[in-house]
mmCIF file of C-alpha atoms and ligand atoms in Angstrom:
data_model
loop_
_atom_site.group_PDB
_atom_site.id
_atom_site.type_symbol
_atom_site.label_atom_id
_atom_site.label_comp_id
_atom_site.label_asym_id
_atom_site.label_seq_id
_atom_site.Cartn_x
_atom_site.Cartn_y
_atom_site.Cartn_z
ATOM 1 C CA UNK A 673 3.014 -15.692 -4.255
ATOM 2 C CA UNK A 674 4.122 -15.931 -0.639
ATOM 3 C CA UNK A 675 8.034 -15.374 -1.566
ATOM 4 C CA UNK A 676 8.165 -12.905 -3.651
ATOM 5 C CA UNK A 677 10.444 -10.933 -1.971
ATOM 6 C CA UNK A 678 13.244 -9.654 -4.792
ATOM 7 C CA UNK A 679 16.918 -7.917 -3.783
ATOM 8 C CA UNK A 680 15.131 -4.421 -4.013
ATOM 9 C CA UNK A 681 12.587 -5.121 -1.270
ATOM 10 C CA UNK A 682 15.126 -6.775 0.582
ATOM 11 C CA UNK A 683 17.375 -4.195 0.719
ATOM 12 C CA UNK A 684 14.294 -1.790 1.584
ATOM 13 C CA UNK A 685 13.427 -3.952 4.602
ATOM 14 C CA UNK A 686 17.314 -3.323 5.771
ATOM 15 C CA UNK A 687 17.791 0.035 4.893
ATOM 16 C CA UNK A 688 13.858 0.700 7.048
ATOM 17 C CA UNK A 689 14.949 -2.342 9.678
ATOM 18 C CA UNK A 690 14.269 0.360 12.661
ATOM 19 C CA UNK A 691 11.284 2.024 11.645
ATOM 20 C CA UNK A 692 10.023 -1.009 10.172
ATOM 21 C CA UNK A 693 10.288 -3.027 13.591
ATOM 22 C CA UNK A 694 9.050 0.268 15.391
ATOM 23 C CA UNK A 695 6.043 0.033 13.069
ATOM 24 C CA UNK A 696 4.615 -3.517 13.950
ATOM 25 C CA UNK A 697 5.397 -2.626 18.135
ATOM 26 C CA UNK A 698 2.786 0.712 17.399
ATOM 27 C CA UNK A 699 0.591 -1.561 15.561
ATOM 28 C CA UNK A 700 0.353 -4.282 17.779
ATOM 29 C CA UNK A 701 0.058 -1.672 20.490
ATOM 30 C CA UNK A 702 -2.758 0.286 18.894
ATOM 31 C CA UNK A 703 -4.638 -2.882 18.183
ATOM 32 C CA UNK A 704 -4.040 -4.478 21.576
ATOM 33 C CA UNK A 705 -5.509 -1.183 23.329
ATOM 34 C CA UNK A 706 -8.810 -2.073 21.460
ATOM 35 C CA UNK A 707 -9.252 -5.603 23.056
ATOM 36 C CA UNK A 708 -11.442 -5.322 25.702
ATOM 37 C CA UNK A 709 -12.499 -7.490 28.287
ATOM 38 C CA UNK A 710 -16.355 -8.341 26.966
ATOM 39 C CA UNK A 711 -15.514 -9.353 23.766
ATOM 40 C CA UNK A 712 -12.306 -11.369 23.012
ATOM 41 C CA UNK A 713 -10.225 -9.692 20.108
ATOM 42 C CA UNK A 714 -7.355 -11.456 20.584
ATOM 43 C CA UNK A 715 -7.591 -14.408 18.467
ATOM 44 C CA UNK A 716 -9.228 -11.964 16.028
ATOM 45 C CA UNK A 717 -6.222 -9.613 15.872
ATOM 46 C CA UNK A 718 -3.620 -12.394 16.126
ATOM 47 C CA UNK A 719 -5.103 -13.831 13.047
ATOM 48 C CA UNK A 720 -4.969 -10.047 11.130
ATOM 49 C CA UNK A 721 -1.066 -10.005 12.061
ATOM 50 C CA UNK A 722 -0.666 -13.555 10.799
ATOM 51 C CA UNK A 723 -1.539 -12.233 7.811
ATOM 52 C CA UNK A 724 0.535 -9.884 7.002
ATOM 53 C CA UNK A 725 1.360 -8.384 4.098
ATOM 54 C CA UNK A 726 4.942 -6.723 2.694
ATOM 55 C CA UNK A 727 4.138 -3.595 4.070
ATOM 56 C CA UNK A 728 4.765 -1.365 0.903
ATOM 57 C CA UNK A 729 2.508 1.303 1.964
ATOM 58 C CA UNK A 730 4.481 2.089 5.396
ATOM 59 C CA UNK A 731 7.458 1.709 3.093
ATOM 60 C CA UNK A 732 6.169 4.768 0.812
ATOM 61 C CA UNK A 733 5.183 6.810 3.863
ATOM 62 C CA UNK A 734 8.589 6.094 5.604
ATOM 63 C CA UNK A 735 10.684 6.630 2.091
ATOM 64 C CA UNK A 736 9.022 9.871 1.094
ATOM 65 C CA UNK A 737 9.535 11.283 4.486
ATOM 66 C CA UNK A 738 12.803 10.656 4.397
ATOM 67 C CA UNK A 739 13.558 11.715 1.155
ATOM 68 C CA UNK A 740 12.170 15.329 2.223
ATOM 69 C CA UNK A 741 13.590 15.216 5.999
ATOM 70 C CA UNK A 742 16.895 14.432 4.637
ATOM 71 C CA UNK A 743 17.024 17.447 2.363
ATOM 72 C CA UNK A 744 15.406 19.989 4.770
ATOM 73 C CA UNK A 745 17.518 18.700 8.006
ATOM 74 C CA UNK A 746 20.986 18.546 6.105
ATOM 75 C CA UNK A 747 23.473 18.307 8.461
ATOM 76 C CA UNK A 748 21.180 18.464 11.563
ATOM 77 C CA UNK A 749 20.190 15.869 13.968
ATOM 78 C CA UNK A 750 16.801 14.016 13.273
ATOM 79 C CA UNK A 751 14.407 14.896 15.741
ATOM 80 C CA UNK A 752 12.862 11.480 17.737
ATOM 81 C CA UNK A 753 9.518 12.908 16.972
ATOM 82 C CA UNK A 754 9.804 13.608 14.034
ATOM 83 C CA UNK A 755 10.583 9.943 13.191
ATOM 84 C CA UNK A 756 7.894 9.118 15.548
ATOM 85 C CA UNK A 757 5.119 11.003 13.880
ATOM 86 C CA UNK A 758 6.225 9.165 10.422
ATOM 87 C CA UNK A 759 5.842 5.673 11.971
ATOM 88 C CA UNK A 760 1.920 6.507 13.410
ATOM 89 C CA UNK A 761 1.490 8.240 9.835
ATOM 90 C CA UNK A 762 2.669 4.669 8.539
ATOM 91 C CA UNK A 763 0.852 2.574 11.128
ATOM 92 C CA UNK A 764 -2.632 4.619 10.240
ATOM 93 C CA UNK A 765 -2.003 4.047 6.280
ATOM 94 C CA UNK A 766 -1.305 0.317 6.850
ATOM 95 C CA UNK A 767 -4.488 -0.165 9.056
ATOM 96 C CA UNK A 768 -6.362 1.738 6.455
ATOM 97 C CA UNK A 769 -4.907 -0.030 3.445
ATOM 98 C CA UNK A 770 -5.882 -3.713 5.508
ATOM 99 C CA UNK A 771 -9.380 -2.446 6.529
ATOM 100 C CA UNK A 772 -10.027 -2.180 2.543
ATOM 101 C CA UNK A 773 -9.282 -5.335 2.421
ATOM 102 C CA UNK A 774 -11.084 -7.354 4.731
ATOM 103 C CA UNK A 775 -13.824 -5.061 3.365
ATOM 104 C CA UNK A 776 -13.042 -6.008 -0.567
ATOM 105 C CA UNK A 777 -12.848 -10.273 0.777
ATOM 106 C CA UNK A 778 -16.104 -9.547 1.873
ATOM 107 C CA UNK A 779 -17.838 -8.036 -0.861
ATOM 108 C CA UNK A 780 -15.730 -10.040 -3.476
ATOM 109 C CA UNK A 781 -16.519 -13.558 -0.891
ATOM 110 C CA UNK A 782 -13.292 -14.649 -0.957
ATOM 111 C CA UNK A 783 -11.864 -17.288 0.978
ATOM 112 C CA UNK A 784 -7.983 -16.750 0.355
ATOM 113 C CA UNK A 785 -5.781 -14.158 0.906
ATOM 114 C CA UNK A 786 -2.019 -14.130 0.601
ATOM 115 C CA UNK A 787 -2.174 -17.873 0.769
ATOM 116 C CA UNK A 788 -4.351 -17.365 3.712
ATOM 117 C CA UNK A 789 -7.694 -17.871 4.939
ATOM 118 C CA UNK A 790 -9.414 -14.703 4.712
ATOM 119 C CA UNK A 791 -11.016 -13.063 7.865
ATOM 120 C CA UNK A 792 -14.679 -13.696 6.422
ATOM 121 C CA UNK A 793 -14.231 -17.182 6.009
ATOM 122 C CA UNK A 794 -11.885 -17.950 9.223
ATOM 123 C CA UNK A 795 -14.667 -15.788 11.419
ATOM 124 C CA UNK A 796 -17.814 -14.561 9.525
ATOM 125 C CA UNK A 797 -18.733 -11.961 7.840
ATOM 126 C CA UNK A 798 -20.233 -9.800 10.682
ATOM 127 C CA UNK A 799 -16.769 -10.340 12.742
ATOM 128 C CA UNK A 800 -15.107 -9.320 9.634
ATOM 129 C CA UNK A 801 -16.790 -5.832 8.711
ATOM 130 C CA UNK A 802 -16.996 -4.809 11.989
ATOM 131 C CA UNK A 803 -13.420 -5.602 12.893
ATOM 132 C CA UNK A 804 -12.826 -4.147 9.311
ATOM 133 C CA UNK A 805 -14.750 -0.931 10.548
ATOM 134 C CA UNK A 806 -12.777 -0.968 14.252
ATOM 135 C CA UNK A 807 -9.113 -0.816 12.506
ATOM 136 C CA UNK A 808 -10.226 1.745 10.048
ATOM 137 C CA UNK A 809 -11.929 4.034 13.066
ATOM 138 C CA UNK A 810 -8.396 3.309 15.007
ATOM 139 C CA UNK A 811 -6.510 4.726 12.232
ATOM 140 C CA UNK A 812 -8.502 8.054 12.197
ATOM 141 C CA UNK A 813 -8.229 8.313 15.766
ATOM 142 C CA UNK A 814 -4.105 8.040 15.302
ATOM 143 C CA UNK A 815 -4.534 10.392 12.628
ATOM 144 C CA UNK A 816 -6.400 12.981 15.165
ATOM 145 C CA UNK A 817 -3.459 12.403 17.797
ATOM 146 C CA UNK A 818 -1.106 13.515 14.771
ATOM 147 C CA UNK A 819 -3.176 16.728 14.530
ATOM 148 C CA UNK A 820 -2.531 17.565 10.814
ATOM 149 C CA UNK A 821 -5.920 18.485 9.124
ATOM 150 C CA UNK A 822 -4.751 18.874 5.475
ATOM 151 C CA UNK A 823 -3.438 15.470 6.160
ATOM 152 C CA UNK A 824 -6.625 13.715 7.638
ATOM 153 C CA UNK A 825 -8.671 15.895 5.149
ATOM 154 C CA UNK A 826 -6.533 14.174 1.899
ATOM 155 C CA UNK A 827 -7.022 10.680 4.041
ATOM 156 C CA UNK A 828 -10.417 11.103 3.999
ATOM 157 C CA UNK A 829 -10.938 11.997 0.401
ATOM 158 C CA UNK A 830 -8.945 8.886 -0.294
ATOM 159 C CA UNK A 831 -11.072 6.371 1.070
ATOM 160 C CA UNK A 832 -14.056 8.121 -0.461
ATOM 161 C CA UNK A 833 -13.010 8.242 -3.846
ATOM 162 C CA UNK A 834 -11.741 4.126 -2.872
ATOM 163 C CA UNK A 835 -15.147 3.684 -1.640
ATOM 164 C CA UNK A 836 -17.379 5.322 -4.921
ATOM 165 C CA UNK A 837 -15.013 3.421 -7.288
ATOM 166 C CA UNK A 838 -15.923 0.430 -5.983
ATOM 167 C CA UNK A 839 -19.613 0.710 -5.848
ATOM 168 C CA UNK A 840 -19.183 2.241 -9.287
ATOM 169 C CA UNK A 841 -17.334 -1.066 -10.409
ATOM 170 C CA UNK A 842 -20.200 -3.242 -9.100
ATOM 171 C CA UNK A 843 -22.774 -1.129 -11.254
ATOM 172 C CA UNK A 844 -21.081 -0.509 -13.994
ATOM 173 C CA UNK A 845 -17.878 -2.180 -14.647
ATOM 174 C CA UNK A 846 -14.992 -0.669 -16.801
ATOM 175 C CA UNK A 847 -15.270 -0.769 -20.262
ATOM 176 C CA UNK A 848 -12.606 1.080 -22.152
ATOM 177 C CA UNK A 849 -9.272 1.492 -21.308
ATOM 178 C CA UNK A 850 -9.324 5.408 -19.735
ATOM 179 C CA UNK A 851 -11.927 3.363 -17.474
ATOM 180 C CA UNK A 852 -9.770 0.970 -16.561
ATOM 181 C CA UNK A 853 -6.835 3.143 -15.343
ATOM 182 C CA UNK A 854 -9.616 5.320 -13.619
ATOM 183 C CA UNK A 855 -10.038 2.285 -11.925
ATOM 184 C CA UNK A 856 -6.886 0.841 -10.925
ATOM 185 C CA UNK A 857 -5.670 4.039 -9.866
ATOM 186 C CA UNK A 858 -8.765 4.393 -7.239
ATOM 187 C CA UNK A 859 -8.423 0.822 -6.159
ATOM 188 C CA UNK A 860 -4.978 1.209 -5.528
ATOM 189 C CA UNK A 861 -2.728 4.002 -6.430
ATOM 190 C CA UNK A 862 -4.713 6.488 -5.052
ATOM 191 C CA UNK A 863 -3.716 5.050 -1.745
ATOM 192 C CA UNK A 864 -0.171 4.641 -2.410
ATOM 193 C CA UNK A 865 -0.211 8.595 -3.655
ATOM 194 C CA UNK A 866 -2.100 9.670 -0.361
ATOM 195 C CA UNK A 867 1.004 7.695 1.378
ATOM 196 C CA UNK A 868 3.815 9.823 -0.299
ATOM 197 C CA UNK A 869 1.735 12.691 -0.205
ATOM 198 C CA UNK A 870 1.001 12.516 3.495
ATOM 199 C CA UNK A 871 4.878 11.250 4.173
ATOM 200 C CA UNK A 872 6.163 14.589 2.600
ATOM 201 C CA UNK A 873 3.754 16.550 4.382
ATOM 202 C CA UNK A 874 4.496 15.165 7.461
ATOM 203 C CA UNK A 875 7.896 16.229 6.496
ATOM 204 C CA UNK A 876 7.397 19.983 5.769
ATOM 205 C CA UNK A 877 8.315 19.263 1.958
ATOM 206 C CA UNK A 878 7.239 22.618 -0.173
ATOM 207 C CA UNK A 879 4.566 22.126 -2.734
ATOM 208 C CA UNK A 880 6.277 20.871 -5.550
ATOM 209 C CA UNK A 881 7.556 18.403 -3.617
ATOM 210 C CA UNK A 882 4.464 17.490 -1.960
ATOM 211 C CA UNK A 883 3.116 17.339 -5.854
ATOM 212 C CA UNK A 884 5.899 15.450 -7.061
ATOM 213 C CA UNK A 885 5.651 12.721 -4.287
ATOM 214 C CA UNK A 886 1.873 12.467 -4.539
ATOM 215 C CA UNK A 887 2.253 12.032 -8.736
ATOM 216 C CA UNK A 888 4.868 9.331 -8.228
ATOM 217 C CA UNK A 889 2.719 7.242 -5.875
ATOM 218 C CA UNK A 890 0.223 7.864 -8.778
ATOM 219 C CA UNK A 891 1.911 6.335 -11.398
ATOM 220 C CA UNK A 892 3.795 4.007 -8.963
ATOM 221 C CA UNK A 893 0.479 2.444 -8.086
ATOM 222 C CA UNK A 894 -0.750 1.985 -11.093
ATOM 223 C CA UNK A 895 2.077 0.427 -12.127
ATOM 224 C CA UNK A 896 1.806 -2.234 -9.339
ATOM 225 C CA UNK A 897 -1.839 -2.590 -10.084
ATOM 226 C CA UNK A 898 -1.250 -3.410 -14.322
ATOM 227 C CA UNK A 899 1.352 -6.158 -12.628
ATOM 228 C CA UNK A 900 -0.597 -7.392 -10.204
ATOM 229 C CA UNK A 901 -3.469 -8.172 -12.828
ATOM 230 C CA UNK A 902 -0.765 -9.390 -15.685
ATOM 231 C CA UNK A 903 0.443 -11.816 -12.671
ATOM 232 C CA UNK A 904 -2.956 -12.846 -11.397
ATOM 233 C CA UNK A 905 -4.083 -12.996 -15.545
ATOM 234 C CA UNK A 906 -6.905 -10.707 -15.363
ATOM 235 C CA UNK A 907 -5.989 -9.372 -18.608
ATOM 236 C CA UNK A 908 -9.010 -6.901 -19.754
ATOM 237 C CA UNK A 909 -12.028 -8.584 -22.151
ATOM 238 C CA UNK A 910 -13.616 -5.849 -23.672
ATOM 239 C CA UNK A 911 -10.797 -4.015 -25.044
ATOM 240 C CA UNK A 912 -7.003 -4.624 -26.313
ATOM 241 C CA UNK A 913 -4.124 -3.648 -23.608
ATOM 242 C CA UNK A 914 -1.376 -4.841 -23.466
ATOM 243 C CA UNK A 915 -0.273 -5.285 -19.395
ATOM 244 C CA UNK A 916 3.249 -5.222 -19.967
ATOM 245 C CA UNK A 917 4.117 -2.610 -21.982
ATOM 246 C CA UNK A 918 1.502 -0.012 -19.688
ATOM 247 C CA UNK A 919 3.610 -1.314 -17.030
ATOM 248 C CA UNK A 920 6.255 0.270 -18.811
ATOM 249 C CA UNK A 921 5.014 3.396 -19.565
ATOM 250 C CA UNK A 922 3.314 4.222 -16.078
ATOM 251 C CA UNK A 923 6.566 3.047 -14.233
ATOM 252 C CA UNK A 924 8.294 5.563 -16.567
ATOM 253 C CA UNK A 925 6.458 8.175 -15.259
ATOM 254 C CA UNK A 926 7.235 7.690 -12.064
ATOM 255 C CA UNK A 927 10.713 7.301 -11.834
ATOM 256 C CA UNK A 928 10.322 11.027 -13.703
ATOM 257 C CA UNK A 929 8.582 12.164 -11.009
ATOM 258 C CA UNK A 930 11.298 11.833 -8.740
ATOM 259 C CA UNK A 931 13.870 13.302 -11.546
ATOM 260 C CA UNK A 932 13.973 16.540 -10.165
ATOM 261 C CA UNK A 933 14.201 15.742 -6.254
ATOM 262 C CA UNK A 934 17.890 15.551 -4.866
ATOM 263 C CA UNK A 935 19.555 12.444 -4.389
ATOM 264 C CA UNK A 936 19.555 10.476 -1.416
ATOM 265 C CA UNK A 937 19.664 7.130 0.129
ATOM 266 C CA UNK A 938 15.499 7.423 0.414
ATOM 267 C CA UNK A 939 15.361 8.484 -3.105
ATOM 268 C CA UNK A 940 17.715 5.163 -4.331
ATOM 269 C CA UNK A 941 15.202 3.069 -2.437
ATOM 270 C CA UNK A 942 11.935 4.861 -3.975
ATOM 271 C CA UNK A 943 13.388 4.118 -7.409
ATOM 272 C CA UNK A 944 14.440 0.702 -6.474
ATOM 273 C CA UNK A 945 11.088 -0.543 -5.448
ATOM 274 C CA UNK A 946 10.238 0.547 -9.404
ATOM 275 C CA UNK A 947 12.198 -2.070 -10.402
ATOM 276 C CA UNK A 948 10.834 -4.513 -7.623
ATOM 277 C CA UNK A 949 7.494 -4.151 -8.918
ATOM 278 C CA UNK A 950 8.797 -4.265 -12.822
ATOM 279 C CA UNK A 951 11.093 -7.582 -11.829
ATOM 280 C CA UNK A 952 7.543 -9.479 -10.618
ATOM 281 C CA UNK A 953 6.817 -9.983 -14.129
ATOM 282 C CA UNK A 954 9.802 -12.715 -13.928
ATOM 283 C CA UNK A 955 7.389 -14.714 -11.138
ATOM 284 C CA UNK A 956 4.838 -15.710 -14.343
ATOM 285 C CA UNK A 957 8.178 -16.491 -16.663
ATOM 286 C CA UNK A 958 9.849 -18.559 -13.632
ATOM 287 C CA UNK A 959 6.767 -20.294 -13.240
ATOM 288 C CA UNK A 960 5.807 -21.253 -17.144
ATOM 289 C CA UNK A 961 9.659 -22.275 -16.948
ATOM 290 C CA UNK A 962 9.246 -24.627 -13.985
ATOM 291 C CA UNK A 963 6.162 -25.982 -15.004
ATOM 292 C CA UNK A 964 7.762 -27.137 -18.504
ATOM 293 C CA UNK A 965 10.647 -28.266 -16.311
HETATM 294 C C1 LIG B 1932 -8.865 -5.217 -4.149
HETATM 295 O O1 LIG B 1932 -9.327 -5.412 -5.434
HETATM 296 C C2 LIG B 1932 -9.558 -4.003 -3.624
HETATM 297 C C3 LIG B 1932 -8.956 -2.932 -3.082
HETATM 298 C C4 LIG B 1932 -7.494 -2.854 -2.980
HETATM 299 C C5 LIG B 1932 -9.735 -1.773 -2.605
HETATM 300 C C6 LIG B 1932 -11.028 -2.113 -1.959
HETATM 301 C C7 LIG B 1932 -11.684 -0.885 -1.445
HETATM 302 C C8 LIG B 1932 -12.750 -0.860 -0.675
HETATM 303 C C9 LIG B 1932 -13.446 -2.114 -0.240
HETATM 304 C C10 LIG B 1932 -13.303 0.446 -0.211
HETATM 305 C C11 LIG B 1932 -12.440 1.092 0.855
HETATM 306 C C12 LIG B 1932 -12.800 0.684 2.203
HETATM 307 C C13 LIG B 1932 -12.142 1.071 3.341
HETATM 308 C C14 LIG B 1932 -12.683 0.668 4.658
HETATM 309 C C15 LIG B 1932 -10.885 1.841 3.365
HETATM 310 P P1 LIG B 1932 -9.486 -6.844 -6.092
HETATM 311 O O2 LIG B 1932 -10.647 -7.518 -5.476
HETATM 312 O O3 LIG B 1932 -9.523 -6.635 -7.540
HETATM 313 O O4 LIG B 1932 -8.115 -7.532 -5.739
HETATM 314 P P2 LIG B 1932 -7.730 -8.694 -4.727
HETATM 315 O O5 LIG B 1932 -7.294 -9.813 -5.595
HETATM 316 O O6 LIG B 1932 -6.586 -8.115 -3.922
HETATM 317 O O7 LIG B 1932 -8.911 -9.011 -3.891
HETATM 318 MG MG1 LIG B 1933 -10.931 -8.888 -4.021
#
């Protein structure tokens, strides 16, 4: 699924084209300040840019703090560090969010990822935790240089609750469908919700926009999860669900989350990466249809 970019991420990556590009200097950066001369990371974090992903969670950082900057700085001028601190709040979720999964190829033993051979297999799996374990330390320490406790305190509660969901999964898998969504939404949305979360606090949003942003990237996530199965076919065994029409209903709550923020450009984009996620379904159609062809 290496081109599945749709018109709503596309016009995402323009509309975030600076912060975006200001994004992969800090991470390259960041990770190139942790090569030292006695053991040579280089080819190690060459490989972890090669495989890069579409960036979504920088996207929901960089989108929700915009959404709030734009309505508490109306008319003023943005403030360069202000913009700044969003892009290392980005930079620390995206190292976080590929840490898991160099972790998850591990446990799971994969060999692929993103069309790609994963870390584990192209190293070994004692490269591959413990560079797993460097990029997930380096994103704490970016989080310290931020100095906001609430949001390294949420950060941290994230990647616990990640963490005992998956151990949970290997000793007792899901079995009915309140499990499942337990499930999906610690595996994924629950990092996608710390990322709007975090972006509005970084933003000095109020509470109830701090709540609504955190309940979108909820319901947001596990709407991108119930895809990503329906795409990948790892429709649920032990009970009946039907992938699609969750989909529906969880991306319906989301774009209500966002019903009672004001309108802006950020806001358009939040909405329309709803509908990116909703128009993958069209991959599995396009590719029954060019199989019959
Ligand atoms: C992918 O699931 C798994 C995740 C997105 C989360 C994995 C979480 C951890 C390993 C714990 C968190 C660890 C750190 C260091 C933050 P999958 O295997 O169902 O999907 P896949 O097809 O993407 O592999
Ligand atoms: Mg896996």
């Amino acid at each position: 699924m290496k081109n599945e970019v749709n018109i709503w991420l596309e016009n995402i990556y323009e509309f975030l084209k600076k912060e975006l590009s200001l994004l992969e200097v800090e991470m390259k950066n960041r990770l190139s300040s942790v090569t030292n001369n006695k053991i040579d990371l280089h080819n190690v974090f060459n490989y972890f840019f090669d495989i890069r992903g579409k960036r979504l969670r920088p996207i929901l950082v960089l989108l929700s703090a915009g959404l709030v900057r734009s309505i508490n700085s109306k008319g003023l001028v943005e403030k360069n560090t202000q913009i700044e601190n969003e892009i290392q709040l980005a930079a620390a979720l995206e190292l976080i969010h590929n840490s898991s999964l160099i972790h998850d190829d591990i446990v799971d033993e994969s060999s692929h990822r993103r069309e790609q051979i994963t870390m584990n297999h192209k190293f070994n799996n004692k490269i591959a935790v413990l560079v797993g374990d460097l990029i997930y330390s380096h994103a704490f320490l970016i989080m310290n240089d931020l100095k906001f406790p609430r949001i390294s305190g949420i950060l941290s509660e994230c990647v616990e609750k990640m963490c005992q969901s998956e151990i949970n999964e290997i000793i007792s898998p899901y079995a009915d469908f309140e499990q499942y969504i337990a499930y999906l939404d610690a595996k994924t949305a629950k990092l996608m919700s710390t990322c709007c979360k975090c972006g509005a606090i970084i933003s000095g949003a109020n509470e109830t926009m701090i709540s609504a942003l955190g309940e979108f990237g909820t319901n947001f996530g596990i709407t991108y999860q119930l895809i990503d199965d329906y795409l990948d076919d790892e429709q649920p065994q032990k009970f009946d669900v039907n992938l699609l029409l969750q989909a529906k209903i969880y991306s319906g709550k989301a774009k209500k989350n966002l019903e009672n923020l004001e309108d802006n450009e950020h806001k358009k984009h939040l909405m329309n990466l709803i509908r990116y996620v909703m128009d993958k379904q069209n991959l599995k159609l396009k590719s029954y249809q060019d199989h019959c062809i």
